[in-house]
Each structure stands twice: as structure tokens, then as C-alpha cells.
Amino acid sequence: MIDFVVLALLTIITASTPLVFAAIGEIVVEKAGVLNLGVEGMMIVGAIGAFAVAVTTGDPTLAILAGAASGLVLAFIFGFLTLYLLSNQVATGLALTLFGIGFSALLGNGFVGQTYGGLPHLDIPILSDLPFVGQLIFGQDVLVYLSVFSALGVTWFLGRTRWGLAVRAVGENHDAAHSIGFSVTLIRMGAVLFGGAMAGLGGAYLSLAHTPLWVENMTAGRGWIALALVVFASWKPWRAFFGAYLFGGITIVQLHAQGFGVDVPSQILSMLPYLATIVVLVLISRDGSRARLNAPACLGRSFHASG
Amino acid sequence: MKLFGKIATLTAAALATATLAMSGVANAQSDPLKVGFVYVGPIGDHGWSYEHNQGRLALEKEFGDKVETTFVEKVPEGADAQRVINQLATSGHDLIFTTSFGYMNPTLRVAKNHPKVRFEHATGFKRDKNVATYSGRFYEGRHVAGLIAGKMTKTNTIGYVASFPIPEVIRGINAVAIAARSVNPDVKIKVVWVSSWFDPGKEADAAKTMIDQGVDIIMQHTDSPAPIQVAESRGVWAVGQASNMSAFGSKAHLTAIIDNWSPYYVARTKAVLDKTWESGDTWGGFKSGMVEMAPYNTAVPADVVALAETARKGIIDGSVHPFTGPIKDQSGKIVVPAGEVAPDGMLLGMDFYVEGVEGKIPQ
């Protein structure tokens, strides 16, 4: 029984980790006042970037870096268009997703059908052999730990550091931030690039650890779930972290329920995170004063220093 | 307004000239025969569309410069499909294969406007004078895979990663259950529906889930090789889908059910060349070569391989039918009496689980 619970929890961790990366990254982007709907596109490009390097070099570290870099490059395109050329963020983000899916298919042409052994797991003697917690806490791959640290790190960064304050300031009121001397465009660019790298890591986790292979469109909508999680978490990193695990948990529990022959409509469970997001949006619109405290006031608005 | 009118007239005239010129070219060269293919996935999906494309390549190999083939990949089912099919029909293609269920109505609509072009639609059930349909009896392959699985399982539980509850998929699950239980009456089938034809992550999660629940053989009716990979890393068996997936898990891969469209595509193209093509419906299995088994894993004992091969040959010569009575549904009610075989009509509309399959079909 204990073995079974450990195995189920391990599956939940793998299902949730890509969502954690993408959602935490997007929180920083949106906190800076930028709405990047291209998460799916950045994830898929991260997935092929990481996989291509993993297969060619066999070096997991390089592969992870390549995943982050691929997402970052796509984010740079988005940042340049929306922050410097002031294009519409929603339209640019959607275009970025479409571009990412097509571009990754092109890059991945030669990698279809290849396999990669998967990321090495941390194996600490004694600790990894502990019952229950050993495998769960001390036997994961490096990206899982990185996802936990990124949730903690971003919480600390946004809440406790000067630069985190600057990010929030440009997201809340870019004119005020500009008037006290912050470079709104540069700070936003930094946030967008960070979000891209994180989405790229989420994609890298998919193609290196979750299902170590490359097939077109393998993110299968996880970028959109991450976007929904950001609103669901009302822009709080730790809530996004638990939201991702809640969603991963529901997915896996639902599969287990089916395997045990429990009669649950799987379609209803798969729409739960979106349903939850709609509920949160309804709450925000109804009780504005309370919930809107967290939504960045300048979200989605272009900034132009006009004087 | 006048200017627009003029432009419209000019364009129309130009189009007419171009069309005339094109048909002139088509008439001038009686050969090669132009054959078009429409695929729903990328040819690199390593599954469904990949195998259809292998069929196209077989045509080129067989007929050389007597045929010229064109393909369009990743065509969404729906309005886009009609545009693509129409484009192939108007650009001088004489034979067009549309290879996904959702192309059924677009194919028929285009076919009405192009009575001289022959259409072949995969897995559909609506035909016309110039629209034939074809599909594979993949359940024959599932029968052989089910026999092997029934012999190889130690936990007596087979896991099935399923896509959507349509008769095609349910038929496959039932074929496995009947075959596996014929050699091992204790076998149970666990089914997990992932509500997708293609979501590697979810397919992998479904496979992991079932392995955690004690399944030691993974079968799938979804298109990605992710479940094979999971089986390999967890040290259980798996059966590949649509094409040989042993590259994704050589130790786990017991065999695979391969869709081989080449013989059909060659025969139908030959019929057009010989001017003997007629509309009709083909549901081919092992006998016509449309369904094949991938090489058996070397870990499968010789007696099990012999059992599988006997069944395969029996299906070819007609002595074995995967749905031979007595077949009971989950409640124990006999749906096919002893000594009879399920008629094709029942197979095509199958909407119930047979005995040995756990759970309920999602509504």
C-alpha cells in the first residue's frame, strides 16, 4: 500500500513539474504588467531545444540550458515586438504560440523517433533508500528540485527584494515607476525573458524527463493550463505551485480512479482547472476591492515614455 | 466600381485561360497518373500518418514514372480539409486518398463536383460512384497480441490506454479480452481513457498509473510511443500501435500491430491505370496484408510464438475468427452464441464491453 502511494505521488510530481515552471515564469511576466499568451509556444520550443541537445551531446546539463535558452529566444521576439514596437500583447502572444508550434515541428523533423535515456535521478546513499520519503524527496531529478526552488525563489524575489519591488511597480503603475526613474521597458524585458526561460524549462522537463522523446505538439495544451493557473493562483507563486500540484494530482487520481473501475466522468475532471479559473475570474469581477489587490493594474497595457 | 468590375472580368478571364491551359497540359500528357494524399497528422508522427505515407512511397516504387504523387500533411478535419481536397481535385489528380475519418463529408462534397476524379476515404462509411472506402481489421492484430499478452502476463492484468469510446476502439479492447482469456481465463483488462488521440504526457501518465495498479502489459489505442517508453523504464511488457515501435523500448516491445496500406494503395492505383476502378468498401485484415504483426520479441517463448502464428494463419485461411461465440458481455449475457461468429454489423457498431474488461464505457 505504501509503495503504491509513493508511486502515485511520484507520477503526480512528474505531471505537475512542467506546469510549475511555466506558471511561475508567467507570474513574474504578468507581475511586470505584461500578458504573454505565448507560453505554449515557448514550452514546445524549449522541449525540442532541450531534446535536440540531449540527443546530440548526451549532456543533461547542456540540454536543460538549451531548453531554457530556446524559450528565452522566443520570449525575446515577443518582448521586442510588444515592448519596443508596442504591438498588441494578446495578438503577439497568440502568434508566438502558433509560431512556436510550427517552428518546433520544423526543428524537430530529424529527431522524430529518437529516444533519450531520461534525466539522471539524484541518488543519495542511505537517504534515497529511506522508506516513503527516500524516493519522493531524495530521489528526484534536478529539474524537480529546480521547480521547487523557483517557486520559493520567486516568492522571495517579488516580496523581499528591491528588484522584485521594481517589477511589481512597473506592473502596478508604469507611469509612476517611470517618473521615479525605473526603466519600465528594460525591467519588463527582463521579466519576459525570465518567463521565456522558465517556460522553456517546463518544455525541457517534458522532453527530457516526463516522456523522453520528441513528437510534434507534445506539450498538448499544457501552456494554456499554466496560464489558467496564474489567474487561479491570483498571481501568488506559492499558490501557483500548489495549483499545479492540485491539477497534476487531479489528473493522476482521475486516471487511477478509471483503472480501479470507479465511475467518474473523466471529461469533467479534465475541465476542472479551467472551471476553477472561471470561478476565480467571476470572484475578481464581483468583489473587486479584495481580489484585485493582487492583479497587476497595468497588466496587458503597453508603455510608451511620452514625457 | 467600374474599375473593380474591370479587374473582376480580367481576373475571371485570366483564371479561365489558366484553367484551360492546365487542362490542356493534363490532356497532352496521358501519363503519369497523379495520385494525391491527405494526412491528418505529420508524416513524422511515427504512427497513423507515417504508415499512410509509407503506402504512398510504395506506389512510387511500384509504378515508377507512371505515377506522380502529392501529399498534404497535418490537414485539420473540417473546412480546411475540403479546401485541400478540392485543390488536389482541380490540379489534375486522378486518384485522391483522404486518410482520416473526419474527411468523410468534405470528400463526398468535393467528389460531387469532380465526377471524373476517384476518391478513396479511409475508415468512413459513406460512399458514392467515385468515392470508395477502406479500413483495416485491426482487431485481427489485437487478437494475436491478446493471445501473447494472456500467456505473458504474471499479474493476470492487462492495461489498455484508450482514446475515445468509439466502436473501433471498443472492438480492439474486446478482441484483446477475448483472446487473452481464451488462453488464460483469469485475465482482466483495465482500461483508462485519456480523451485524446495524441497527448504523450497523458498517455505516459495513464500507463504509469496502470502499472502502479499491478498491470504488467500495456496496450494502447493512442498514437504516441510514450506508453512503450514507460513500459520499458518500468520493466513491463507493451504492444506497439500502428507501426513498429520497438525503437522506443526494445525490451518491452512484445510486438506491434502494423497498419500496412501499401498493398491496397498499389492495387487501387493499378485499377485506375487499367481502367477497372470501381467504388466499393474494403475492410482488409491479415489476408490482404493490410494488417501485419511486427517481429515478436525474442523473450517470447517459442510455444507462445507458435500459438500466435497459428492464430494469424488461421485468421488468414478463415478457420479462426477473433469474435467466435460464446461471447458474453460484462453482465454475463451471451451476445454471440457458441459456434457462431459476430457479424460485421455488430463489430462496426460495438458499444459494449465483453466479460473480463473492468469498468464502464464512458458515456
mmCIF file of C-alpha atoms in Angstrom, chain A:
data_model
loop_
_atom_site.group_PDB
_atom_site.id
_atom_site.type_symbol
_atom_site.label_atom_id
_atom_site.label_comp_id
_atom_site.label_asym_id
_atom_site.label_seq_id
_atom_site.Cartn_x
_atom_site.Cartn_y
_atom_site.Cartn_z
ATOM 1 C CA MET A 1 0.000 0.000 0.000
ATOM 2 C CA ILE A 2 2.745 2.447 0.982
ATOM 3 C CA ASP A 3 4.624 1.556 -2.180
ATOM 4 C CA PHE A 4 1.527 2.276 -4.179
ATOM 5 C CA VAL A 5 1.063 5.716 -2.593
ATOM 6 C CA VAL A 6 4.723 6.555 -3.223
ATOM 7 C CA LEU A 7 4.416 5.517 -6.866
ATOM 8 C CA ALA A 8 1.224 7.540 -7.311
ATOM 9 C CA LEU A 9 2.859 10.590 -5.720
ATOM 10 C CA LEU A 10 5.900 10.189 -7.981
ATOM 11 C CA THR A 11 3.613 10.228 -11.013
ATOM 12 C CA ILE A 12 1.886 13.352 -9.685
ATOM 13 C CA ILE A 13 5.243 15.103 -9.282
ATOM 14 C CA THR A 14 6.180 14.358 -12.903
ATOM 15 C CA ALA A 15 2.802 15.509 -14.168
ATOM 16 C CA SER A 16 2.941 18.773 -12.177
ATOM 17 C CA THR A 17 6.536 19.923 -12.641
ATOM 18 C CA PRO A 18 6.202 21.338 -16.202
ATOM 19 C CA LEU A 19 3.173 23.336 -15.059
ATOM 20 C CA VAL A 20 5.087 24.729 -12.061
ATOM 21 C CA PHE A 21 7.880 26.076 -14.275
ATOM 22 C CA ALA A 22 5.584 27.662 -16.834
ATOM 23 C CA ALA A 23 3.154 29.143 -14.287
ATOM 24 C CA ILE A 24 5.853 30.620 -12.005
ATOM 25 C CA GLY A 25 7.574 32.174 -15.020
ATOM 26 C CA GLU A 26 4.359 33.698 -16.296
ATOM 27 C CA ILE A 27 3.591 35.136 -12.843
ATOM 28 C CA VAL A 28 6.772 37.221 -12.986
ATOM 29 C CA VAL A 29 5.889 38.346 -16.529
ATOM 30 C CA GLU A 30 2.382 39.359 -15.529
ATOM 31 C CA LYS A 31 3.550 40.962 -12.284
ATOM 32 C CA ALA A 32 5.620 43.254 -14.515
ATOM 33 C CA GLY A 33 2.437 44.149 -16.353
ATOM 34 C CA VAL A 34 2.968 42.080 -19.482
ATOM 35 C CA LEU A 35 0.481 39.464 -20.663
ATOM 36 C CA ASN A 36 2.330 36.841 -22.696
ATOM 37 C CA LEU A 37 -0.113 34.280 -24.063
ATOM 38 C CA GLY A 38 2.714 32.519 -25.890
ATOM 39 C CA VAL A 39 3.572 30.132 -23.029
ATOM 40 C CA GLU A 40 2.579 27.076 -25.069
ATOM 41 C CA GLY A 41 4.828 28.194 -27.933
ATOM 42 C CA MET A 42 7.805 28.858 -25.645
ATOM 43 C CA MET A 43 7.316 25.498 -23.911
ATOM 44 C CA ILE A 44 7.263 23.495 -27.118
ATOM 45 C CA VAL A 45 10.354 25.246 -28.472
ATOM 46 C CA GLY A 46 12.046 24.582 -25.119
ATOM 47 C CA ALA A 47 11.082 20.920 -25.453
ATOM 48 C CA ILE A 48 12.679 20.471 -28.873
ATOM 49 C CA GLY A 49 15.701 22.628 -27.986
ATOM 50 C CA ALA A 50 16.443 20.515 -24.927
ATOM 51 C CA PHE A 51 15.756 17.230 -26.668
ATOM 52 C CA ALA A 52 17.903 18.071 -29.688
ATOM 53 C CA VAL A 53 20.877 18.933 -27.493
ATOM 54 C CA ALA A 54 20.306 15.909 -25.244
ATOM 55 C CA VAL A 55 20.331 13.519 -28.183
ATOM 56 C CA THR A 56 23.263 15.187 -29.961
ATOM 57 C CA THR A 57 25.574 15.735 -26.986
ATOM 58 C CA GLY A 58 24.173 13.375 -24.361
ATOM 59 C CA ASP A 59 24.877 16.027 -21.726
ATOM 60 C CA PRO A 60 21.823 16.661 -19.481
ATOM 61 C CA THR A 61 23.131 19.989 -18.169
ATOM 62 C CA LEU A 62 23.639 21.373 -21.657
ATOM 63 C CA ALA A 63 20.210 20.058 -22.619
ATOM 64 C CA ILE A 64 18.490 21.849 -19.734
ATOM 65 C CA LEU A 65 20.335 25.070 -20.570
ATOM 66 C CA ALA A 66 19.352 24.692 -24.222
ATOM 67 C CA GLY A 67 15.702 24.294 -23.215
ATOM 68 C CA ALA A 68 15.810 27.485 -21.164
ATOM 69 C CA ALA A 69 17.699 29.317 -23.918
ATOM 70 C CA SER A 70 15.185 28.267 -26.594
ATOM 71 C CA GLY A 71 12.283 29.606 -24.534
ATOM 72 C CA LEU A 72 14.292 32.754 -23.884
ATOM 73 C CA VAL A 73 14.895 33.400 -27.596
ATOM 74 C CA LEU A 74 11.178 33.137 -28.323
ATOM 75 C CA ALA A 75 10.418 35.420 -25.380
ATOM 76 C CA PHE A 76 12.899 37.931 -26.775
ATOM 77 C CA ILE A 77 10.941 38.096 -30.035
ATOM 78 C CA PHE A 78 7.785 38.707 -28.013
ATOM 79 C CA GLY A 79 9.467 41.326 -25.834
ATOM 80 C CA PHE A 80 10.931 43.169 -28.793
ATOM 81 C CA LEU A 81 7.580 43.302 -30.586
ATOM 82 C CA THR A 82 5.430 44.301 -27.623
ATOM 83 C CA LEU A 83 7.818 46.470 -25.588
ATOM 84 C CA TYR A 84 9.784 48.263 -28.299
ATOM 85 C CA LEU A 85 7.410 48.195 -31.253
ATOM 86 C CA LEU A 86 4.373 48.382 -28.905
ATOM 87 C CA SER A 87 2.427 45.678 -30.720
ATOM 88 C CA ASN A 88 -0.714 44.290 -29.117
ATOM 89 C CA GLN A 89 0.281 41.831 -26.372
ATOM 90 C CA VAL A 90 -2.660 39.468 -26.759
ATOM 91 C CA ALA A 91 -2.286 39.150 -30.517
ATOM 92 C CA THR A 92 1.503 38.839 -30.324
ATOM 93 C CA GLY A 93 1.254 36.180 -27.627
ATOM 94 C CA LEU A 94 -1.199 34.114 -29.640
ATOM 95 C CA ALA A 95 1.005 34.462 -32.706
ATOM 96 C CA LEU A 96 4.002 33.360 -30.622
ATOM 97 C CA THR A 97 2.202 30.128 -29.714
ATOM 98 C CA LEU A 98 1.318 29.380 -33.338
ATOM 99 C CA PHE A 99 4.851 30.221 -34.414
ATOM 100 C CA GLY A 100 6.380 28.095 -31.661
ATOM 101 C CA ILE A 101 4.344 25.025 -32.573
ATOM 102 C CA GLY A 102 5.252 25.310 -36.261
ATOM 103 C CA PHE A 103 8.879 26.219 -35.665
ATOM 104 C CA SER A 104 9.408 23.353 -33.218
ATOM 105 C CA ALA A 105 7.954 20.930 -35.782
ATOM 106 C CA LEU A 106 10.463 22.204 -38.329
ATOM 107 C CA LEU A 107 13.396 21.934 -35.907
ATOM 108 C CA GLY A 108 12.239 18.539 -34.709
ATOM 109 C CA ASN A 109 11.970 16.932 -38.134
ATOM 110 C CA GLY A 110 15.169 14.981 -37.760
ATOM 111 C CA PHE A 111 14.521 13.967 -34.152
ATOM 112 C CA VAL A 112 11.247 12.102 -34.552
ATOM 113 C CA GLY A 113 11.639 8.511 -33.463
ATOM 114 C CA GLN A 114 14.795 9.059 -31.432
ATOM 115 C CA THR A 115 14.916 8.384 -27.717
ATOM 116 C CA TYR A 116 16.855 9.725 -24.792
ATOM 117 C CA GLY A 117 17.573 7.803 -21.625
ATOM 118 C CA GLY A 118 15.971 10.424 -19.398
ATOM 119 C CA LEU A 119 17.434 12.791 -16.831
ATOM 120 C CA PRO A 120 19.619 11.142 -14.211
ATOM 121 C CA HIS A 121 17.998 10.945 -10.787
ATOM 122 C CA LEU A 122 19.708 12.150 -7.692
ATOM 123 C CA ASP A 123 20.752 9.133 -5.691
ATOM 124 C CA ILE A 124 21.992 9.948 -2.233
ATOM 125 C CA PRO A 125 23.119 6.788 -0.443
ATOM 126 C CA ILE A 126 21.064 5.959 2.671
ATOM 127 C CA LEU A 127 18.723 8.968 2.262
ATOM 128 C CA SER A 128 17.269 7.734 -1.068
ATOM 129 C CA ASP A 129 16.705 4.322 0.486
ATOM 130 C CA LEU A 130 14.599 5.660 3.346
ATOM 131 C CA PRO A 131 11.083 4.255 3.291
ATOM 132 C CA PHE A 132 8.414 6.549 1.839
ATOM 133 C CA VAL A 133 10.307 9.852 1.755
ATOM 134 C CA GLY A 134 13.502 8.415 0.300
ATOM 135 C CA GLN A 135 12.283 8.155 -3.287
ATOM 136 C CA LEU A 136 9.943 11.117 -3.050
ATOM 137 C CA ILE A 137 12.288 13.693 -1.574
ATOM 138 C CA PHE A 138 15.790 12.418 -2.200
ATOM 139 C CA GLY A 139 15.407 10.553 -5.467
ATOM 140 C CA GLN A 140 14.174 13.144 -7.969
ATOM 141 C CA ASP A 141 15.926 14.625 -10.976
ATOM 142 C CA VAL A 142 17.481 18.064 -10.858
ATOM 143 C CA LEU A 143 14.602 19.821 -12.657
ATOM 144 C CA VAL A 144 12.094 18.820 -9.975
ATOM 145 C CA TYR A 145 14.262 20.431 -7.284
ATOM 146 C CA LEU A 146 14.765 23.448 -9.507
ATOM 147 C CA SER A 147 10.989 23.839 -9.855
ATOM 148 C CA VAL A 148 10.558 23.855 -6.061
ATOM 149 C CA PHE A 149 13.397 26.346 -5.620
ATOM 150 C CA SER A 150 11.996 28.556 -8.360
ATOM 151 C CA ALA A 151 8.670 28.791 -6.516
ATOM 152 C CA LEU A 152 10.464 29.692 -3.275
ATOM 153 C CA GLY A 153 12.933 31.974 -5.056
ATOM 154 C CA VAL A 154 10.299 33.921 -6.969
ATOM 155 C CA THR A 155 8.213 34.371 -3.805
ATOM 156 C CA TRP A 156 11.268 35.781 -2.076
ATOM 157 C CA PHE A 157 12.308 37.872 -5.070
ATOM 158 C CA LEU A 158 8.936 39.518 -5.628
ATOM 159 C CA GLY A 159 8.187 40.072 -1.946
ATOM 160 C CA ARG A 160 11.531 40.760 -0.339
ATOM 161 C CA THR A 161 13.943 42.320 -2.825
ATOM 162 C CA ARG A 162 14.382 45.781 -4.261
ATOM 163 C CA TRP A 163 14.284 44.450 -7.821
ATOM 164 C CA GLY A 164 11.154 42.462 -7.037
ATOM 165 C CA LEU A 165 9.575 45.690 -5.881
ATOM 166 C CA ALA A 166 10.641 47.341 -9.120
ATOM 167 C CA VAL A 167 8.997 44.551 -11.127
ATOM 168 C CA ARG A 168 5.768 44.963 -9.175
ATOM 169 C CA ALA A 169 5.949 48.752 -9.503
ATOM 170 C CA VAL A 170 6.121 48.710 -13.293
ATOM 171 C CA GLY A 171 3.248 46.230 -13.286
ATOM 172 C CA GLU A 172 1.070 48.304 -10.988
ATOM 173 C CA ASN A 173 1.652 51.760 -12.385
ATOM 174 C CA HIS A 174 4.188 52.116 -15.154
ATOM 175 C CA ASP A 175 3.877 55.890 -15.346
ATOM 176 C CA ALA A 176 4.713 56.288 -11.676
ATOM 177 C CA ALA A 177 7.568 53.806 -11.921
ATOM 178 C CA HIS A 178 8.901 55.692 -14.920
ATOM 179 C CA SER A 179 8.657 59.037 -13.161
ATOM 180 C CA ILE A 180 10.808 57.851 -10.260
ATOM 181 C CA GLY A 181 13.474 56.689 -12.659
ATOM 182 C CA PHE A 182 12.846 52.999 -13.335
ATOM 183 C CA SER A 183 13.373 51.844 -16.886
ATOM 184 C CA VAL A 184 9.949 50.279 -17.463
ATOM 185 C CA THR A 185 10.868 48.711 -20.789
ATOM 186 C CA LEU A 186 14.090 47.119 -19.552
ATOM 187 C CA ILE A 187 12.504 45.716 -16.397
ATOM 188 C CA ARG A 188 9.628 44.303 -18.421
ATOM 189 C CA MET A 189 12.059 42.835 -20.922
ATOM 190 C CA GLY A 190 13.891 41.127 -18.079
ATOM 191 C CA ALA A 191 10.635 39.666 -16.755
ATOM 192 C CA VAL A 192 9.583 38.494 -20.222
ATOM 193 C CA LEU A 193 12.954 36.792 -20.759
ATOM 194 C CA PHE A 194 12.727 35.096 -17.357
ATOM 195 C CA GLY A 195 9.236 33.875 -18.205
ATOM 196 C CA GLY A 196 10.506 32.508 -21.516
ATOM 197 C CA ALA A 197 13.383 30.657 -19.874
ATOM 198 C CA MET A 198 11.006 29.140 -17.303
ATOM 199 C CA ALA A 199 8.524 28.053 -19.973
ATOM 200 C CA GLY A 200 11.494 26.586 -21.848
ATOM 201 C CA LEU A 201 12.460 24.618 -18.719
ATOM 202 C CA GLY A 202 8.889 23.350 -18.454
ATOM 203 C CA GLY A 203 9.130 22.137 -22.037
ATOM 204 C CA ALA A 204 12.573 20.667 -21.357
ATOM 205 C CA TYR A 205 11.130 18.687 -18.453
ATOM 206 C CA LEU A 206 8.533 17.197 -20.804
ATOM 207 C CA SER A 207 11.003 16.093 -23.463
ATOM 208 C CA LEU A 208 13.811 15.071 -21.075
ATOM 209 C CA ALA A 209 12.036 13.524 -18.103
ATOM 210 C CA HIS A 210 8.275 13.140 -18.434
ATOM 211 C CA THR A 211 8.274 11.484 -21.866
ATOM 212 C CA PRO A 212 11.901 11.489 -23.072
ATOM 213 C CA LEU A 213 11.130 11.701 -26.778
ATOM 214 C CA TRP A 214 10.203 14.266 -29.383
ATOM 215 C CA VAL A 215 6.868 14.316 -31.155
ATOM 216 C CA GLU A 216 5.173 17.324 -32.661
ATOM 217 C CA ASN A 217 2.807 19.221 -30.423
ATOM 218 C CA MET A 218 3.891 17.189 -27.408
ATOM 219 C CA THR A 219 3.025 19.945 -24.913
ATOM 220 C CA ALA A 220 -0.622 19.271 -25.849
ATOM 221 C CA GLY A 221 -2.073 22.411 -24.238
ATOM 222 C CA ARG A 222 -0.032 22.495 -21.006
ATOM 223 C CA GLY A 223 0.954 26.115 -21.712
ATOM 224 C CA TRP A 224 -2.683 27.122 -21.573
ATOM 225 C CA ILE A 225 -3.184 25.296 -18.295
ATOM 226 C CA ALA A 226 -0.211 27.216 -16.895
ATOM 227 C CA LEU A 227 -1.821 30.495 -17.981
ATOM 228 C CA ALA A 228 -5.042 29.464 -16.271
ATOM 229 C CA LEU A 229 -3.103 28.580 -13.129
ATOM 230 C CA VAL A 230 -1.641 32.102 -12.913
ATOM 231 C CA VAL A 231 -5.111 33.607 -12.586
ATOM 232 C CA PHE A 232 -6.257 30.713 -10.406
ATOM 233 C CA ALA A 233 -3.351 31.458 -8.060
ATOM 234 C CA SER A 234 -4.190 35.191 -8.116
ATOM 235 C CA TRP A 235 -0.561 35.940 -9.078
ATOM 236 C CA LYS A 236 0.961 34.330 -5.973
ATOM 237 C CA PRO A 237 3.876 31.976 -6.767
ATOM 238 C CA TRP A 238 3.273 29.522 -3.917
ATOM 239 C CA ARG A 239 -0.395 29.279 -4.782
ATOM 240 C CA ALA A 240 0.562 28.569 -8.394
ATOM 241 C CA PHE A 241 2.879 25.849 -7.136
ATOM 242 C CA PHE A 242 0.084 24.169 -5.199
ATOM 243 C CA GLY A 243 -2.344 24.813 -8.031
ATOM 244 C CA ALA A 244 -0.024 22.948 -10.397
ATOM 245 C CA TYR A 245 0.181 20.023 -7.957
ATOM 246 C CA LEU A 246 -3.559 20.113 -7.436
ATOM 247 C CA PHE A 247 -4.068 19.918 -11.176
ATOM 248 C CA GLY A 248 -1.441 17.212 -11.642
ATOM 249 C CA GLY A 249 -2.977 15.378 -8.699
ATOM 250 C CA ILE A 250 -6.487 15.524 -10.102
ATOM 251 C CA THR A 251 -5.240 14.232 -13.456
ATOM 252 C CA ILE A 252 -3.470 11.257 -11.912
ATOM 253 C CA VAL A 253 -6.180 10.462 -9.359
ATOM 254 C CA GLN A 254 -8.681 10.524 -12.202
ATOM 255 C CA LEU A 255 -6.571 8.010 -14.165
ATOM 256 C CA HIS A 256 -6.255 5.836 -11.060
ATOM 257 C CA ALA A 257 -9.998 6.001 -10.485
ATOM 258 C CA GLN A 258 -10.571 4.759 -14.030
ATOM 259 C CA GLY A 259 -8.059 1.959 -13.545
ATOM 260 C CA PHE A 260 -9.873 0.857 -10.386
ATOM 261 C CA GLY A 261 -13.141 0.922 -12.304
ATOM 262 C CA VAL A 262 -14.600 3.858 -10.343
ATOM 263 C CA ASP A 263 -17.214 5.519 -12.479
ATOM 264 C CA VAL A 264 -16.060 9.146 -12.818
ATOM 265 C CA PRO A 265 -16.678 11.228 -15.908
ATOM 266 C CA SER A 266 -13.093 11.964 -16.969
ATOM 267 C CA GLN A 267 -14.161 14.891 -19.140
ATOM 268 C CA ILE A 268 -15.452 16.799 -16.110
ATOM 269 C CA LEU A 269 -12.206 16.281 -14.226
ATOM 270 C CA SER A 270 -10.101 17.452 -17.148
ATOM 271 C CA MET A 271 -12.003 20.737 -17.313
ATOM 272 C CA LEU A 272 -11.638 21.403 -13.560
ATOM 273 C CA PRO A 273 -8.647 23.774 -13.702
ATOM 274 C CA TYR A 274 -10.344 25.890 -16.351
ATOM 275 C CA LEU A 275 -13.570 25.838 -14.370
ATOM 276 C CA ALA A 276 -11.662 26.955 -11.283
ATOM 277 C CA THR A 277 -10.118 29.792 -13.303
ATOM 278 C CA ILE A 278 -13.529 30.969 -14.464
ATOM 279 C CA VAL A 279 -14.763 30.890 -10.869
ATOM 280 C CA VAL A 280 -11.769 32.959 -9.764
ATOM 281 C CA LEU A 281 -12.380 35.445 -12.580
ATOM 282 C CA VAL A 282 -16.019 35.733 -11.545
ATOM 283 C CA LEU A 283 -14.961 36.375 -7.939
ATOM 284 C CA ILE A 284 -12.466 39.010 -9.053
ATOM 285 C CA SER A 285 -15.121 40.844 -11.056
ATOM 286 C CA ARG A 286 -17.692 40.579 -8.258
ATOM 287 C CA ASP A 287 -15.623 41.555 -5.274
ATOM 288 C CA GLY A 288 -13.132 43.810 -6.967
ATOM 289 C CA SER A 289 -11.697 45.566 -3.947
ATOM 290 C CA ARG A 290 -10.437 42.358 -2.350
ATOM 291 C CA ALA A 291 -9.322 40.103 -5.150
ATOM 292 C CA ARG A 292 -7.987 42.771 -7.474
ATOM 293 C CA LEU A 293 -5.350 43.655 -4.909
ATOM 294 C CA ASN A 294 -3.191 41.000 -6.490
ATOM 295 C CA ALA A 295 -3.891 41.555 -10.174
ATOM 296 C CA PRO A 296 -1.265 43.928 -11.603
ATOM 297 C CA ALA A 297 -3.116 47.121 -12.524
ATOM 298 C CA CYS A 298 -1.158 47.694 -15.732
ATOM 299 C CA LEU A 299 -1.492 44.090 -16.974
ATOM 300 C CA GLY A 300 -1.557 43.994 -20.761
ATOM 301 C CA ARG A 301 -1.103 47.752 -21.220
ATOM 302 C CA SER A 302 1.676 48.987 -23.465
ATOM 303 C CA PHE A 303 4.032 51.600 -22.080
ATOM 304 C CA HIS A 304 5.432 54.485 -24.048
ATOM 305 C CA ALA A 305 7.500 57.154 -22.313
ATOM 306 C CA SER A 306 5.771 60.189 -23.742
ATOM 307 C CA GLY A 307 7.010 62.759 -21.317
#
